[in-house]
Amino acid sequence: MTVDHTTSAPGPARWKAFLQNAHLIGFIKFVLPLALIPAIFAALYLTEPYQQFLVLSGLLIAYFVPPAGKETIIPIAILMGYPWWLIMLVIFLLDVAVSLFVVWNFDLALKIPFIGRLLESGMAVARNYTESQPWLRRLSTVGLILFVFFPLQGTGAMNGSILGRLLGLDKSRVFGCVCIGSFASSLVIALGADVLIDIYQKDPALGIGLLVLIVVIILAGVVGWRMRDRKLRGRVPR
């Protein structure tokens, strides 16, 4: 008995052709990150009471509007009674979606009117950082993680992904660095805010004192960062 080889492996061949279709893969890479964001909101809608879902959705939308960031949205959500782990996870997943979109679709996204302007502004910020903070280029991977980790104005998942591109890192490394930086930053802020709120509820004076100390440390760090930035810019030949 002979075996009909013409029908023995149509499935693998079909899948191979499917995975090699550049237009289809490009479409998936464009749509998948964008689909993650409504999927996150849908999951919250199904798991949270409707009023809490509306409030949390408003906070998450505000997360995309500067100057709001992790350092403001996460503590506000925890103060409003949301579990620290929930808001941390949601913010992290939003950063994952944004980073995936930028890493996979940077050149194409530049041609989209509104998104292109956002990316161009992010490129300007990233260039300023690489010019004023040369250690970012020297450390590359670690520098990119720290760039995303510290919640300063102009940092974050989108600008971190753009910075990784300017540093010449491959896409998988950029995405990995952004994920590590975002997860660590979200975790530290969420846990810190939760602990601080718990201390304040038990001892308001101690809680306020710790909050003031944290604010002073952050402000000192920001001022020191900007002063160092100005000194480095002054040394750059014009």
Short mmCIF file of C-alpha atoms in Angstrom, two decimals:
data_model
loop_
_atom_site.label_atom_id
_atom_site.label_comp_id
_atom_site.label_asym_id
_atom_site.label_seq_id
_atom_site.Cartn_x
_atom_site.Cartn_y
_atom_site.Cartn_z
CA MET A 1 0.00 0.00 0.00
CA THR A 2 1.35 3.43 -0.89
CA VAL A 3 1.03 6.56 1.20
CA ASP A 4 -0.34 9.70 -0.36
CA HIS A 5 2.29 12.28 0.51
CA THR A 6 0.32 15.10 -1.05
CA THR A 7 -1.99 15.28 1.94
CA SER A 8 0.39 14.21 4.71
CA ALA A 9 1.45 17.66 5.91
CA PRO A 10 -0.87 20.36 4.66
CA GLY A 11 -1.43 21.70 8.17
CA PRO A 12 2.21 22.57 9.04
CA ALA A 13 2.79 24.03 5.59
CA ARG A 14 -0.30 26.18 5.90
CA TRP A 15 0.76 27.44 9.34
CA LYS A 16 4.27 28.16 8.07
CA ALA A 17 2.86 30.22 5.23
CA PHE A 18 0.56 31.97 7.70
CA LEU A 19 3.45 32.93 9.99
CA GLN A 20 5.50 34.17 7.04
CA ASN A 21 2.79 36.54 5.80
CA ALA A 22 4.35 39.93 6.55
CA HIS A 23 1.12 41.88 6.06
CA LEU A 24 -0.82 39.63 8.44
CA ILE A 25 1.90 39.66 11.10
CA GLY A 26 2.13 43.43 10.80
CA PHE A 27 -1.63 43.71 11.26
CA ILE A 28 -1.51 41.51 14.37
CA LYS A 29 1.37 43.52 15.84
CA PHE A 30 -0.59 46.71 15.30
CA VAL A 31 -3.93 45.48 16.64
CA LEU A 32 -2.84 43.27 19.55
CA PRO A 33 -1.35 46.01 21.79
CA LEU A 34 -4.33 48.27 21.09
CA ALA A 35 -6.71 45.40 21.93
CA LEU A 36 -5.02 44.84 25.29
CA ILE A 37 -6.23 48.20 26.62
CA PRO A 38 -10.00 47.64 26.11
CA ALA A 39 -9.47 44.05 27.33
CA ILE A 40 -8.11 45.44 30.62
CA PHE A 41 -11.13 47.73 31.00
CA ALA A 42 -13.47 44.86 30.11
CA ALA A 43 -11.90 42.68 32.82
CA LEU A 44 -12.39 45.48 35.36
CA TYR A 45 -16.00 45.91 34.24
CA LEU A 46 -16.67 42.21 34.84
CA THR A 47 -14.94 42.03 38.22
CA GLU A 48 -15.61 45.41 39.87
CA PRO A 49 -18.91 46.97 41.00
CA TYR A 50 -20.15 49.40 38.37
CA GLN A 51 -19.52 52.61 40.34
CA GLN A 52 -16.05 51.49 41.35
CA PHE A 53 -15.37 50.53 37.73
CA LEU A 54 -16.33 54.03 36.57
CA VAL A 55 -14.11 55.75 39.12
CA LEU A 56 -11.16 53.46 38.44
CA SER A 57 -11.61 53.91 34.68
CA GLY A 58 -11.42 57.68 35.15
CA LEU A 59 -8.17 57.33 37.09
CA LEU A 60 -6.70 55.07 34.41
CA ILE A 61 -7.64 57.49 31.64
CA ALA A 62 -6.01 60.29 33.65
CA TYR A 63 -2.85 58.15 33.78
CA PHE A 64 -2.38 58.83 30.07
CA VAL A 65 -2.68 62.62 30.53
CA PRO A 66 0.48 64.47 31.68
CA PRO A 67 1.54 65.37 34.30
CA ALA A 68 -0.32 62.48 35.98
CA GLY A 69 1.73 59.33 36.51
CA LYS A 70 2.20 56.30 38.73
CA GLU A 71 3.26 58.47 41.65
CA THR A 72 -0.15 60.20 41.68
CA ILE A 73 -2.66 57.72 40.23
CA ILE A 74 -1.63 54.73 42.35
CA PRO A 75 -1.77 56.49 45.77
CA ILE A 76 -5.08 58.17 44.87
CA ALA A 77 -6.60 54.82 43.91
CA ILE A 78 -5.40 53.21 47.14
CA LEU A 79 -6.77 56.14 49.16
CA MET A 80 -10.13 55.54 47.48
CA GLY A 81 -10.14 51.95 48.72
CA TYR A 82 -8.84 49.95 45.77
CA PRO A 83 -6.41 47.11 46.64
CA TRP A 84 -2.79 48.05 46.07
CA TRP A 85 -2.13 44.93 44.03
CA LEU A 86 -5.05 45.64 41.68
CA ILE A 87 -4.03 49.17 40.73
CA MET A 88 -0.39 48.08 40.49
CA LEU A 89 -1.27 45.23 38.12
CA VAL A 90 -3.55 47.36 35.95
CA ILE A 91 -0.99 50.17 35.58
CA PHE A 92 1.70 47.62 34.73
CA LEU A 93 -0.48 45.97 32.06
CA LEU A 94 -1.25 49.35 30.51
CA ASP A 95 2.49 50.03 30.32
CA VAL A 96 2.98 46.61 28.69
CA ALA A 97 0.40 47.46 26.01
CA VAL A 98 1.95 50.89 25.33
CA SER A 99 5.47 49.47 25.14
CA LEU A 100 4.42 46.67 22.80
CA PHE A 101 2.73 49.12 20.47
CA VAL A 102 5.75 51.45 20.33
CA VAL A 103 8.31 48.65 19.98
CA TRP A 104 6.40 46.86 17.23
CA ASN A 105 4.98 49.83 15.33
CA PHE A 106 7.28 52.79 15.86
CA ASP A 107 7.93 53.67 12.22
CA LEU A 108 4.31 53.14 11.21
CA ALA A 109 2.93 55.00 14.24
CA LEU A 110 5.00 58.08 13.35
CA LYS A 111 2.82 58.45 10.25
CA ILE A 112 -0.45 58.45 12.23
CA PRO A 113 -1.37 62.12 12.91
CA PHE A 114 -2.13 62.19 16.64
CA ILE A 115 0.02 59.23 17.70
CA GLY A 116 2.88 60.47 15.53
CA ARG A 117 2.96 63.81 17.36
CA LEU A 118 3.05 62.02 20.72
CA LEU A 119 5.96 59.86 19.58
CA GLU A 120 7.82 62.87 18.19
CA SER A 121 7.49 64.66 21.53
CA GLY A 122 8.71 61.49 23.23
CA MET A 123 11.70 61.38 20.89
CA ALA A 124 12.57 64.95 21.84
CA VAL A 125 12.43 64.05 25.54
CA ALA A 126 14.51 60.91 25.00
CA ARG A 127 17.15 62.82 23.03
CA ASN A 128 17.41 65.41 25.79
CA TYR A 129 17.97 62.65 28.34
CA THR A 130 20.62 60.91 26.26
CA GLU A 131 22.44 64.21 25.68
CA SER A 132 22.30 65.39 29.29
CA GLN A 133 22.66 61.97 30.93
CA PRO A 134 25.49 60.17 29.06
CA TRP A 135 25.43 57.31 31.58
CA LEU A 136 22.20 56.17 29.92
CA ARG A 137 24.16 55.26 26.81
CA ARG A 138 27.03 53.69 28.75
CA LEU A 139 24.75 51.48 30.85
CA SER A 140 22.13 50.99 28.09
CA THR A 141 20.04 48.12 29.54
CA VAL A 142 20.36 49.15 33.20
CA GLY A 143 20.01 52.79 32.27
CA LEU A 144 16.77 52.11 30.40
CA ILE A 145 15.34 50.17 33.35
CA LEU A 146 16.20 53.06 35.70
CA PHE A 147 14.74 55.56 33.24
CA VAL A 148 11.38 53.77 33.38
CA PHE A 149 11.63 53.03 37.10
CA PHE A 150 12.00 56.59 38.39
CA PRO A 151 8.66 58.44 38.09
CA LEU A 152 10.04 61.71 36.72
CA GLN A 153 8.32 63.96 34.22
CA GLY A 154 8.99 62.61 30.74
CA THR A 155 9.86 59.06 31.78
CA GLY A 156 7.55 56.06 31.53
CA ALA A 157 6.66 53.19 29.21
CA MET A 158 6.23 55.15 25.99
CA ASN A 159 9.28 57.38 26.31
CA GLY A 160 11.26 54.46 27.70
CA SER A 161 10.47 52.41 24.60
CA ILE A 162 11.47 55.35 22.40
CA LEU A 163 14.70 55.79 24.36
CA GLY A 164 15.52 52.12 23.90
CA ARG A 165 15.17 52.58 20.15
CA LEU A 166 17.50 55.60 20.23
CA LEU A 167 20.02 53.58 22.25
CA GLY A 168 20.03 50.97 19.49
CA LEU A 169 18.74 48.09 21.64
CA ASP A 170 16.84 45.27 19.97
CA LYS A 171 13.07 45.17 20.34
CA SER A 172 12.91 42.27 22.81
CA ARG A 173 15.48 43.90 25.10
CA VAL A 174 13.66 47.25 25.01
CA PHE A 175 10.36 45.56 25.86
CA GLY A 176 11.97 43.55 28.66
CA CYS A 177 13.63 46.63 30.19
CA VAL A 178 10.39 48.62 30.08
CA CYS A 179 8.47 45.76 31.71
CA ILE A 180 11.04 45.35 34.49
CA GLY A 181 11.19 49.08 35.17
CA SER A 182 7.41 49.50 35.10
CA PHE A 183 6.72 46.50 37.32
CA ALA A 184 9.33 47.51 39.90
CA SER A 185 8.18 51.13 39.93
CA SER A 186 4.48 50.22 40.22
CA LEU A 187 5.21 47.71 42.99
CA VAL A 188 7.33 50.11 45.06
CA ILE A 189 4.84 52.97 44.75
CA ALA A 190 1.81 50.77 45.46
CA LEU A 191 3.33 49.01 48.47
CA GLY A 192 4.81 52.25 49.81
CA ALA A 193 1.49 54.09 49.51
CA ASP A 194 -0.40 51.21 51.12
CA VAL A 195 2.01 51.05 54.07
CA LEU A 196 2.02 54.84 54.49
CA ILE A 197 -1.80 54.99 54.49
CA ASP A 198 -1.94 52.17 57.03
CA ILE A 199 0.54 54.02 59.29
CA TYR A 200 -1.45 57.24 58.97
CA GLN A 201 -4.68 55.48 59.99
CA LYS A 202 -2.98 54.17 63.14
CA ASP A 203 -0.89 57.28 63.94
CA PRO A 204 -1.78 60.39 61.89
CA ALA A 205 1.19 62.41 63.18
CA LEU A 206 3.68 59.71 62.24
CA GLY A 207 2.02 59.22 58.87
CA ILE A 208 2.17 62.94 58.05
CA GLY A 209 5.78 63.10 59.22
CA LEU A 210 6.77 60.21 56.95
CA LEU A 211 4.90 61.75 54.04
CA VAL A 212 6.68 65.08 54.50
CA LEU A 213 10.03 63.27 54.70
CA ILE A 214 9.31 61.36 51.48
CA VAL A 215 8.25 64.55 49.68
CA VAL A 216 11.41 66.35 50.83
CA ILE A 217 13.61 63.47 49.65
CA ILE A 218 11.85 63.36 46.28
CA LEU A 219 12.10 67.12 45.81
CA ALA A 220 15.78 67.07 46.77
CA GLY A 221 16.37 64.29 44.25
CA VAL A 222 14.54 66.17 41.49
CA VAL A 223 16.39 69.41 42.23
CA GLY A 224 19.72 67.59 42.32
CA TRP A 225 18.90 65.80 39.06
CA ARG A 226 18.03 69.11 37.33
CA MET A 227 21.10 70.91 38.66
CA ARG A 228 23.31 68.08 37.42
CA ASP A 229 21.43 68.17 34.12
CA ARG A 230 22.14 71.90 33.70
CA LYS A 231 25.82 71.46 34.52
CA LEU A 232 26.17 68.68 31.96
CA ARG A 233 24.34 70.72 29.34
CA GLY A 234 26.66 73.63 30.03
CA ARG A 235 29.65 71.43 29.25
CA VAL A 236 28.25 70.31 25.92
CA PRO A 237 29.95 72.28 23.11
CA ARG A 238 27.57 74.31 20.98
#
